[in-house]
Amino acid sequence: MKKIVSLALAMIMIMTMTACKGGKSNRRTDIPPEGTFVKGITVDSEGDLLLDGEKLYAYGVNIYDIFVNKRRLNANYDVETPLKTLRDSGISIARMSIGPYTVGHFANYYYSPDEYFEALDAVIAACEKYHIGIFASISWNPVIKDFVGETWDQMGDPNSKTVQVAKQYYTDVVKRYKDSPAIWAWEFGNEYNLYADLFYVQPADHVRSEDTSVYYQEVGKAIRKIDPYRLIVGGDSELGCRPASLRKTNSWKADDLQDTIESTELYAPSPLEAISSHMYEYGQSGKTVEETTFKDYKAAVQLALDACHELKKGYYIGEYGPGSFLNDGTGTIETNKHVLDLMHQAFIDLDVQVALGWICTTDFSDKKSLRSEPYIYWYSELERINKEFKEAGKQDNIASYWEKADNAIYKGDDSVFTKVTNYMGVGTDPGTAVDVVDNKAVGDGWAISDYDTKAIITLVDEKLADGSTGKVFRIVNSTAESKVMIRYQQVYGLERNGKFKMSFYMKMKNVSGDGVRVALSSPEFGVQEGLKCDKDNEWQLFEFEIDGPSIGKPQNSFSLFFQGQTGEVMFYGVTLTKIS
């Protein structure tokens, strides 16, 4: 009997040592039972990306600004056209931001989540309607630490305010949309790894890869409790952009396979089961194909794939493109196209399942709306690649997936796309009358842009100047360095050489200094100032006269900005009327 017990214990010890070799367990709980239909992408035990139980093959785009535009412009912004155009072109996948870019944006969610999610509902509903699966970036920039007033390194403390508030925000988003078939994967954000291990930054701004890894683990576990199988990923750039040598010796040395494996373990800790690469061609501009030494894209992808295969992690290309060739405008069109050809061929040869190009405009109404070459070529190549996938039977599971899936947000009622109410100062000002040149002003409403600020921006009920109660914008500045700009979006309908009047009501409460400077600024019209809100808790009417543009059309129109004081400012009733 003792021999049997000893043998059994020995077997258990051997099995345990095998499973935990290197101190890590390969056992996973996020693989659904065989035959179970799961919404979104899952990762199997070999690291393959699956949709409806089969390997997913889909190449698409980034349309990262679609939610930002919907938040900012509300009912006036068309979320359907870009997604419908993708569908009609055989593109079934996109990456987009579904969260905040700035502290002010996060404050919008934190203080008025209903309005925030109403705008996001419209975007997710459009994805459901047009069968576009998305890699949903929940917080594009890591702004939560700034919102709670903590330093970068607090992302690595599970008990910090940063981590606790992040858990609340991420789980709020996941709870609301976990049943949507349009959410194919959750991304933490955009390229958090590029902030890490920079030895030349100030201590307060220093974040280590280990801190980001803890953040991913802690918040990821909160997501996994709600959404047990769907892919969770960091959304990082190429891990070699911040090589392991930075963590170890504060130096720059190209990563080898072991370095890449270590970095992959850091940036894809359980429950994250994949990593991404963002791949661009940088540093050589204005050269012909023959003059250019191109990056070895295949070697870069192979290195990442080898690390993922070793760890049984999934892999995809979250962004790619010609990079500096494209951005600085000096690369030749043929060189740009050649970069794309090399990348696409490397991806296909190495069996990369998902690649998402940085074609980041949301104006997909037709191919020419992608501005110019090489965008038109790029888009046509995505159509070609997806067509080849489909003809080879590699996208049959995409069709079967949407046949099985039931929508969570879009139920056939198109009013979801336009019923968005005022959202936290983003969109049309409540009570605003815009009477411009035979109703030809096609500006899309008022927006509050919070730059260099920790201002809290809300939409509240308040007693108005005429004694009635209505909605007003309320801005609370906590620091004298805060700057808040309120602007009217793209008023393209103003007559040349015409005269216009802008007016609005404003009041302040407990503002430091001798009042709030009120200025009207526009690239087209210059700056008009000299007015000041200087009566505490009393509405004041402000009026400006504006000359229309002498040539061309106005650029990004009118901006009102308040800066330099702490305290509270409210305004409402902005009107723009033609004088002559």
Tab-separated table of C-alpha atoms in Angstrom, residues 115-478:
chain	number	residue	atom	x	y	z
A	115	GLU	CA	-24.754	60.324	-22.085
A	116	TYR	CA	-21.330	58.809	-22.696
A	117	PHE	CA	-22.701	55.345	-23.393
A	118	GLU	CA	-25.558	56.660	-25.494
A	119	ALA	CA	-23.019	57.894	-28.035
A	120	LEU	CA	-21.074	54.619	-27.854
A	121	ASP	CA	-24.281	52.618	-28.300
A	122	ALA	CA	-24.716	54.255	-31.699
A	123	VAL	CA	-21.257	53.133	-32.812
A	124	ILE	CA	-21.632	49.552	-31.561
A	125	ALA	CA	-25.118	49.339	-33.077
A	126	ALA	CA	-23.734	50.353	-36.480
A	127	CYS	CA	-21.043	47.668	-36.197
A	128	GLU	CA	-23.743	45.108	-35.450
A	129	LYS	CA	-25.946	46.284	-38.313
A	130	TYR	CA	-23.165	46.056	-40.894
A	131	HIS	CA	-21.449	42.977	-39.453
A	132	ILE	CA	-18.130	44.610	-38.641
A	133	GLY	CA	-16.160	42.904	-35.896
A	134	ILE	CA	-13.972	45.267	-33.903
A	135	PHE	CA	-10.861	45.239	-31.775
A	136	ALA	CA	-12.252	47.636	-29.188
A	137	SER	CA	-9.622	49.838	-27.525
A	138	ILE	CA	-11.184	50.673	-24.171
A	139	SER	CA	-8.878	53.542	-23.145
A	140	TRP	CA	-6.701	54.657	-26.048
A	141	ASN	CA	-4.480	56.777	-23.808
A	142	PRO	CA	-3.606	55.917	-20.179
A	143	VAL	CA	-5.436	58.935	-18.730
A	144	ILE	CA	-6.978	57.347	-15.643
A	145	LYS	CA	-3.845	57.931	-13.574
A	146	ASP	CA	-4.094	61.645	-14.376
A	147	PHE	CA	-7.799	61.731	-13.522
A	148	VAL	CA	-7.138	60.348	-10.032
A	149	GLY	CA	-3.975	62.443	-9.590
A	150	GLU	CA	-1.408	59.645	-9.375
A	151	THR	CA	1.943	59.067	-11.043
A	152	TRP	CA	2.749	56.555	-13.772
A	153	ASP	CA	4.229	53.950	-11.464
A	154	GLN	CA	0.898	53.523	-9.673
A	155	MET	CA	-0.279	51.444	-12.604
A	156	GLY	CA	1.877	48.753	-11.012
A	157	ASP	CA	0.209	48.919	-7.591
A	158	PRO	CA	-2.923	46.729	-7.412
A	159	ASN	CA	-4.229	48.847	-4.520
A	160	SER	CA	-3.734	52.243	-6.182
A	161	LYS	CA	-6.582	54.546	-7.154
A	162	THR	CA	-5.443	54.205	-10.753
A	163	VAL	CA	-6.006	50.458	-10.793
A	164	GLN	CA	-9.233	50.581	-8.792
A	165	VAL	CA	-10.850	53.260	-10.976
A	166	ALA	CA	-9.604	51.468	-14.091
A	167	LYS	CA	-11.317	48.286	-12.921
A	168	GLN	CA	-14.561	50.218	-12.499
A	169	TYR	CA	-14.347	51.820	-15.936
A	170	TYR	CA	-13.258	48.732	-17.871
A	171	THR	CA	-15.870	46.528	-16.234
A	172	ASP	CA	-18.606	49.110	-16.883
A	173	VAL	CA	-17.735	49.005	-20.580
A	174	VAL	CA	-17.425	45.223	-20.737
A	175	LYS	CA	-20.689	44.623	-18.848
A	176	ARG	CA	-22.550	46.835	-21.287
A	177	TYR	CA	-21.174	45.317	-24.488
A	178	LYS	CA	-20.099	41.761	-23.644
A	179	ASP	CA	-23.185	40.385	-25.390
A	180	SER	CA	-22.517	42.295	-28.600
A	181	PRO	CA	-21.303	40.119	-31.499
A	182	ALA	CA	-19.519	43.180	-32.886
A	183	ILE	CA	-16.923	43.106	-30.098
A	184	TRP	CA	-14.340	40.631	-31.322
A	185	ALA	CA	-11.591	41.551	-28.868
A	186	TRP	CA	-10.941	43.905	-25.950
A	187	GLU	CA	-7.796	46.018	-26.155
A	188	PHE	CA	-6.546	47.881	-23.109
A	189	GLY	CA	-5.413	50.854	-25.165
A	190	ASN	CA	-2.900	52.007	-27.718
A	191	GLU	CA	0.812	51.265	-27.418
A	192	TYR	CA	1.162	51.431	-23.650
A	193	ASN	CA	4.488	49.635	-24.024
A	194	LEU	CA	6.013	52.701	-25.696
A	195	TYR	CA	5.722	54.655	-22.429
A	196	ALA	CA	7.738	52.087	-20.488
A	197	ASP	CA	11.376	51.819	-19.385
A	198	LEU	CA	12.481	55.219	-20.692
A	199	PHE	CA	15.390	55.951	-18.393
A	200	TYR	CA	15.651	59.613	-19.414
A	201	VAL	CA	12.184	60.689	-18.215
A	202	GLN	CA	11.476	62.270	-14.841
A	203	PRO	CA	10.909	59.842	-11.947
A	204	ALA	CA	7.260	60.847	-11.606
A	205	ASP	CA	6.694	59.943	-15.240
A	206	HIS	CA	8.665	56.726	-15.183
A	207	VAL	CA	6.732	53.525	-15.723
A	208	ARG	CA	8.311	50.096	-16.017
A	209	SER	CA	7.168	47.237	-18.200
A	210	GLU	CA	6.545	45.380	-14.944
A	211	ASP	CA	4.088	48.122	-13.877
A	212	THR	CA	2.153	47.840	-17.121
A	213	SER	CA	2.126	44.054	-16.756
A	214	VAL	CA	0.579	44.313	-13.286
A	215	TYR	CA	-2.014	46.745	-14.650
A	216	TYR	CA	-2.912	44.315	-17.446
A	217	GLN	CA	-3.180	41.418	-15.005
A	218	GLU	CA	-5.282	43.188	-12.394
A	219	VAL	CA	-7.736	44.877	-14.747
A	220	GLY	CA	-7.697	41.849	-17.049
A	221	LYS	CA	-8.841	39.591	-14.228
A	222	ALA	CA	-11.774	41.947	-13.605
A	223	ILE	CA	-12.712	41.733	-17.294
A	224	ARG	CA	-12.376	37.949	-17.350
A	225	LYS	CA	-14.844	37.557	-14.491
A	226	ILE	CA	-17.480	39.176	-16.679
A	227	ASP	CA	-16.452	37.932	-20.114
A	228	PRO	CA	-14.960	34.443	-19.696
A	229	TYR	CA	-13.721	33.626	-23.210
A	230	ARG	CA	-13.350	36.661	-25.486
A	231	LEU	CA	-9.817	37.728	-26.432
A	232	ILE	CA	-8.187	40.353	-24.179
A	233	VAL	CA	-5.006	42.025	-25.428
A	234	GLY	CA	-2.859	45.041	-24.580
A	235	GLY	CA	-2.926	46.759	-27.991
A	236	ASP	CA	0.831	47.362	-27.909
A	237	SER	CA	3.300	48.280	-30.610
A	238	GLU	CA	6.171	46.021	-31.635
A	239	LEU	CA	7.698	44.861	-28.372
A	240	GLY	CA	11.170	45.429	-29.815
A	241	CYS	CA	10.461	49.165	-29.963
A	242	ARG	CA	11.181	49.088	-26.235
A	243	PRO	CA	13.759	46.291	-26.145
A	244	ALA	CA	14.521	44.160	-23.111
A	245	SER	CA	17.886	45.906	-22.781
A	246	LEU	CA	16.062	49.060	-21.641
A	247	ARG	CA	14.626	47.191	-18.673
A	248	LYS	CA	17.917	45.560	-17.833
A	249	THR	CA	20.756	47.961	-18.643
A	250	ASN	CA	19.171	51.262	-19.753
A	251	SER	CA	20.568	50.700	-23.226
A	252	TRP	CA	19.279	50.012	-26.716
A	253	LYS	CA	20.089	46.593	-28.128
A	254	ALA	CA	18.040	44.625	-30.601
A	255	ASP	CA	16.016	41.840	-29.023
A	256	ASP	CA	16.792	38.204	-29.707
A	257	LEU	CA	14.246	35.407	-29.338
A	258	GLN	CA	14.742	34.989	-25.587
A	259	ASP	CA	14.311	38.741	-25.062
A	260	THR	CA	11.119	38.660	-27.129
A	261	ILE	CA	9.763	35.727	-25.156
A	262	GLU	CA	10.392	37.594	-21.887
A	263	SER	CA	8.704	40.746	-23.230
A	264	THR	CA	5.751	38.732	-24.516
A	265	GLU	CA	5.297	37.212	-21.072
A	266	LEU	CA	5.259	40.709	-19.572
A	267	TYR	CA	2.833	42.217	-22.073
A	268	ALA	CA	0.556	39.203	-22.403
A	269	PRO	CA	0.200	38.002	-18.801
A	270	SER	CA	-2.820	35.826	-18.069
A	271	PRO	CA	-5.661	36.480	-18.780
A	272	LEU	CA	-4.228	38.206	-21.869
A	273	GLU	CA	-3.602	35.531	-24.493
A	274	ALA	CA	-2.164	37.427	-27.472
A	275	ILE	CA	0.114	40.282	-28.453
A	276	SER	CA	0.013	42.725	-31.337
A	277	SER	CA	2.603	44.449	-33.501
A	278	HIS	CA	2.346	47.936	-34.972
A	279	MET	CA	4.653	47.924	-37.956
A	280	TYR	CA	5.812	50.918	-40.004
A	281	GLU	CA	8.613	51.937	-42.315
A	282	TYR	CA	10.425	54.945	-40.831
A	283	GLY	CA	13.507	57.015	-41.436
A	284	GLN	CA	13.841	57.056	-45.215
A	285	SER	CA	11.858	59.602	-47.187
A	286	GLY	CA	11.762	60.949	-50.686
A	287	LYS	CA	13.490	57.917	-52.179
A	288	THR	CA	12.560	55.669	-55.045
A	289	VAL	CA	12.119	51.958	-54.577
A	290	GLU	CA	15.611	51.356	-55.946
A	291	GLU	CA	17.178	53.871	-53.535
A	292	THR	CA	15.485	52.536	-50.399
A	293	THR	CA	16.706	49.936	-47.941
A	294	PHE	CA	13.534	48.477	-46.533
A	295	LYS	CA	13.003	46.968	-43.127
A	296	ASP	CA	12.929	43.166	-43.064
A	297	TYR	CA	9.247	42.861	-42.251
A	298	LYS	CA	9.262	39.093	-42.503
A	299	ALA	CA	12.073	38.772	-39.953
A	300	ALA	CA	10.318	41.135	-37.547
A	301	VAL	CA	7.036	39.243	-37.762
A	302	GLN	CA	8.794	35.879	-37.553
A	303	LEU	CA	10.533	36.875	-34.316
A	304	ALA	CA	7.220	37.827	-32.718
A	305	LEU	CA	5.540	34.672	-34.022
A	306	ASP	CA	8.330	32.463	-32.700
A	307	ALA	CA	7.898	33.940	-29.215
A	308	CYS	CA	4.133	33.517	-29.392
A	309	HIS	CA	4.441	29.932	-30.592
A	310	GLU	CA	6.784	29.174	-27.705
A	311	LEU	CA	4.253	30.556	-25.223
A	312	LYS	CA	1.113	29.403	-27.091
A	313	LYS	CA	-0.031	33.007	-27.413
A	314	GLY	CA	-2.016	34.544	-30.252
A	315	TYR	CA	-0.602	37.198	-32.583
A	316	TYR	CA	-1.974	39.872	-34.903
A	317	ILE	CA	-0.887	43.081	-36.628
A	318	GLY	CA	-2.813	45.907	-34.938
A	319	GLU	CA	-1.431	48.674	-37.163
A	320	TYR	CA	0.796	48.799	-40.209
A	321	GLY	CA	1.666	51.139	-43.045
A	322	PRO	CA	4.321	53.145	-44.865
A	323	GLY	CA	4.961	55.299	-41.796
A	324	SER	CA	7.188	58.306	-42.472
A	325	PHE	CA	6.870	57.784	-46.207
A	326	LEU	CA	3.178	58.410	-45.837
A	327	ASN	CA	3.134	60.928	-43.025
A	328	ASP	CA	5.686	63.466	-44.223
A	329	GLY	CA	4.463	63.466	-47.792
A	330	THR	CA	7.910	63.059	-49.316
A	331	GLY	CA	7.853	59.375	-50.113
A	332	THR	CA	7.043	58.551	-53.716
A	333	ILE	CA	3.735	56.867	-54.404
A	334	GLU	CA	5.462	53.864	-55.892
A	335	THR	CA	7.677	53.515	-52.799
A	336	ASN	CA	4.630	53.658	-50.552
A	337	LYS	CA	2.935	50.978	-52.622
A	338	HIS	CA	6.071	48.850	-52.523
A	339	VAL	CA	6.150	49.049	-48.718
A	340	LEU	CA	2.557	47.819	-48.624
A	341	ASP	CA	3.332	45.003	-51.073
A	342	LEU	CA	6.276	43.839	-48.960
A	343	MET	CA	4.236	43.951	-45.771
A	344	HIS	CA	1.229	42.154	-47.204
A	345	GLN	CA	3.415	39.453	-48.691
A	346	ALA	CA	5.241	38.932	-45.401
A	347	PHE	CA	1.959	38.666	-43.513
A	348	ILE	CA	0.488	36.175	-45.965
A	349	ASP	CA	3.664	34.065	-46.207
A	350	LEU	CA	3.855	33.788	-42.404
A	351	ASP	CA	0.139	33.003	-42.016
A	352	VAL	CA	-0.684	36.154	-40.022
A	353	GLN	CA	-4.401	35.767	-39.406
A	354	VAL	CA	-5.381	39.386	-38.688
A	355	ALA	CA	-3.770	42.607	-39.955
A	356	LEU	CA	-5.288	46.075	-39.546
A	357	GLY	CA	-3.942	48.899	-41.696
A	358	TRP	CA	-3.584	52.440	-40.397
A	359	ILE	CA	-6.142	53.830	-42.783
A	360	CYS	CA	-7.560	55.980	-40.062
A	361	THR	CA	-10.100	58.218	-41.783
A	362	THR	CA	-13.767	57.543	-41.104
A	363	ASP	CA	-14.785	59.015	-44.455
A	364	PHE	CA	-15.212	55.811	-46.437
A	365	SER	CA	-18.090	57.081	-48.581
A	366	ASP	CA	-16.113	56.120	-51.683
A	367	LYS	CA	-12.556	55.108	-52.424
A	368	LYS	CA	-11.510	58.584	-53.501
A	369	SER	CA	-12.469	59.852	-50.074
A	370	LEU	CA	-9.350	58.088	-48.819
A	371	ARG	CA	-7.696	61.276	-50.048
A	372	SER	CA	-5.046	60.046	-52.450
A	373	GLU	CA	-2.649	57.316	-53.335
A	374	PRO	CA	-1.444	55.117	-51.792
A	375	TYR	CA	-4.666	54.959	-49.772
A	376	ILE	CA	-6.741	53.989	-52.780
A	377	TYR	CA	-4.267	51.244	-53.651
A	378	TRP	CA	-4.054	50.160	-50.016
A	379	TYR	CA	-7.811	49.829	-49.734
A	380	SER	CA	-8.034	47.908	-53.012
A	381	GLU	CA	-5.349	45.507	-51.800
A	382	LEU	CA	-7.363	44.800	-48.649
A	383	GLU	CA	-10.354	44.044	-50.845
A	384	ARG	CA	-8.219	41.682	-52.928
A	385	ILE	CA	-6.726	39.847	-49.935
A	386	ASN	CA	-10.094	39.339	-48.261
A	387	LYS	CA	-11.580	38.140	-51.526
A	388	GLU	CA	-8.821	35.521	-51.765
A	389	PHE	CA	-9.465	34.461	-48.168
A	390	LYS	CA	-13.152	34.115	-48.953
A	391	GLU	CA	-12.606	32.142	-52.160
A	392	ALA	CA	-10.322	29.759	-50.266
A	393	GLY	CA	-13.066	29.133	-47.703
A	394	LYS	CA	-11.118	30.917	-44.962
A	395	GLN	CA	-13.965	33.319	-44.174
A	396	ASP	CA	-16.835	30.831	-44.077
A	397	ASN	CA	-16.761	31.087	-40.303
A	398	ILE	CA	-17.338	34.852	-40.482
A	399	ALA	CA	-20.580	34.248	-42.366
A	400	SER	CA	-21.669	31.461	-40.004
A	401	TYR	CA	-20.775	33.594	-36.991
A	402	TRP	CA	-23.120	36.408	-37.973
A	403	GLU	CA	-25.874	33.929	-38.846
A	404	LYS	CA	-25.719	32.522	-35.319
A	405	ALA	CA	-25.165	35.744	-33.392
A	406	ASP	CA	-27.978	37.827	-31.967
A	407	ASN	CA	-27.416	41.571	-31.626
A	408	ALA	CA	-27.250	43.259	-28.248
A	409	ILE	CA	-27.686	46.919	-29.260
A	410	TYR	CA	-29.077	47.121	-32.790
A	411	LYS	CA	-32.587	45.697	-32.943
A	412	GLY	CA	-33.676	47.126	-36.299
A	413	ASP	CA	-34.435	50.623	-34.993
A	414	ASP	CA	-32.240	53.129	-36.857
A	415	SER	CA	-33.112	55.911	-34.431
A	416	VAL	CA	-30.275	54.597	-32.246
A	417	PHE	CA	-27.894	56.338	-34.650
A	418	THR	CA	-29.400	59.819	-34.296
A	419	LYS	CA	-31.192	60.022	-30.947
A	420	VAL	CA	-27.995	60.854	-29.091
A	421	THR	CA	-28.627	63.670	-26.636
A	422	ASN	CA	-26.178	66.332	-25.573
A	423	TYR	CA	-23.153	64.676	-24.161
A	424	MET	CA	-21.205	66.564	-21.559
A	425	GLY	CA	-20.607	69.689	-23.573
A	426	VAL	CA	-19.836	67.758	-26.699
A	427	GLY	CA	-22.320	68.415	-29.446
A	428	THR	CA	-24.950	71.050	-30.025
A	429	ASP	CA	-25.309	73.514	-27.170
A	430	PRO	CA	-28.727	73.143	-25.478
A	431	GLY	CA	-30.892	76.068	-26.426
A	432	THR	CA	-28.565	77.150	-29.204
A	433	ALA	CA	-30.097	78.722	-32.279
A	434	VAL	CA	-27.828	78.628	-35.291
A	435	ASP	CA	-29.166	80.894	-38.024
A	436	VAL	CA	-26.499	81.151	-40.659
A	437	VAL	CA	-26.761	82.139	-44.313
A	438	ASP	CA	-29.911	80.454	-45.516
A	439	ASN	CA	-29.289	77.491	-43.246
A	440	LYS	CA	-26.133	76.630	-45.166
A	441	ALA	CA	-23.973	76.411	-42.081
A	442	VAL	CA	-23.047	72.767	-42.008
A	443	GLY	CA	-20.941	72.957	-38.873
A	444	ASP	CA	-21.658	70.014	-36.654
A	445	GLY	CA	-22.168	71.636	-33.289
A	446	TRP	CA	-20.298	72.860	-30.304
A	447	ALA	CA	-17.504	70.920	-28.707
A	448	ILE	CA	-15.444	71.399	-25.587
A	449	SER	CA	-11.804	70.545	-26.093
A	450	ASP	CA	-9.851	70.117	-22.905
A	451	TYR	CA	-6.173	70.641	-23.592
A	452	ASP	CA	-3.541	70.891	-20.844
A	453	THR	CA	-6.312	70.604	-18.310
A	454	LYS	CA	-7.800	68.558	-15.543
A	455	ALA	CA	-11.074	70.427	-15.781
A	456	ILE	CA	-14.278	68.586	-14.973
A	457	ILE	CA	-16.857	69.252	-17.681
A	458	THR	CA	-20.514	68.437	-17.086
A	459	LEU	CA	-23.976	69.230	-18.396
A	460	VAL	CA	-26.269	70.355	-15.575
A	461	ASP	CA	-29.697	71.889	-14.912
A	462	GLU	CA	-29.440	75.524	-13.845
A	463	LYS	CA	-31.641	78.587	-13.484
A	464	LEU	CA	-31.157	80.656	-16.656
A	465	ALA	CA	-31.019	84.422	-17.145
A	466	ASP	CA	-34.750	84.613	-17.890
A	467	GLY	CA	-35.680	82.714	-14.718
A	468	SER	CA	-36.477	79.403	-16.388
A	469	THR	CA	-34.507	76.218	-15.797
A	470	GLY	CA	-32.457	74.626	-18.531
A	471	LYS	CA	-29.284	72.757	-19.435
A	472	VAL	CA	-25.966	74.579	-19.197
A	473	PHE	CA	-22.343	73.586	-19.586
A	474	ARG	CA	-20.432	73.615	-16.304
A	475	ILE	CA	-16.635	73.652	-16.239
A	476	VAL	CA	-14.719	73.331	-12.970
A	477	ASN	CA	-11.003	74.118	-13.127
A	478	SER	CA	-8.880	72.704	-10.340
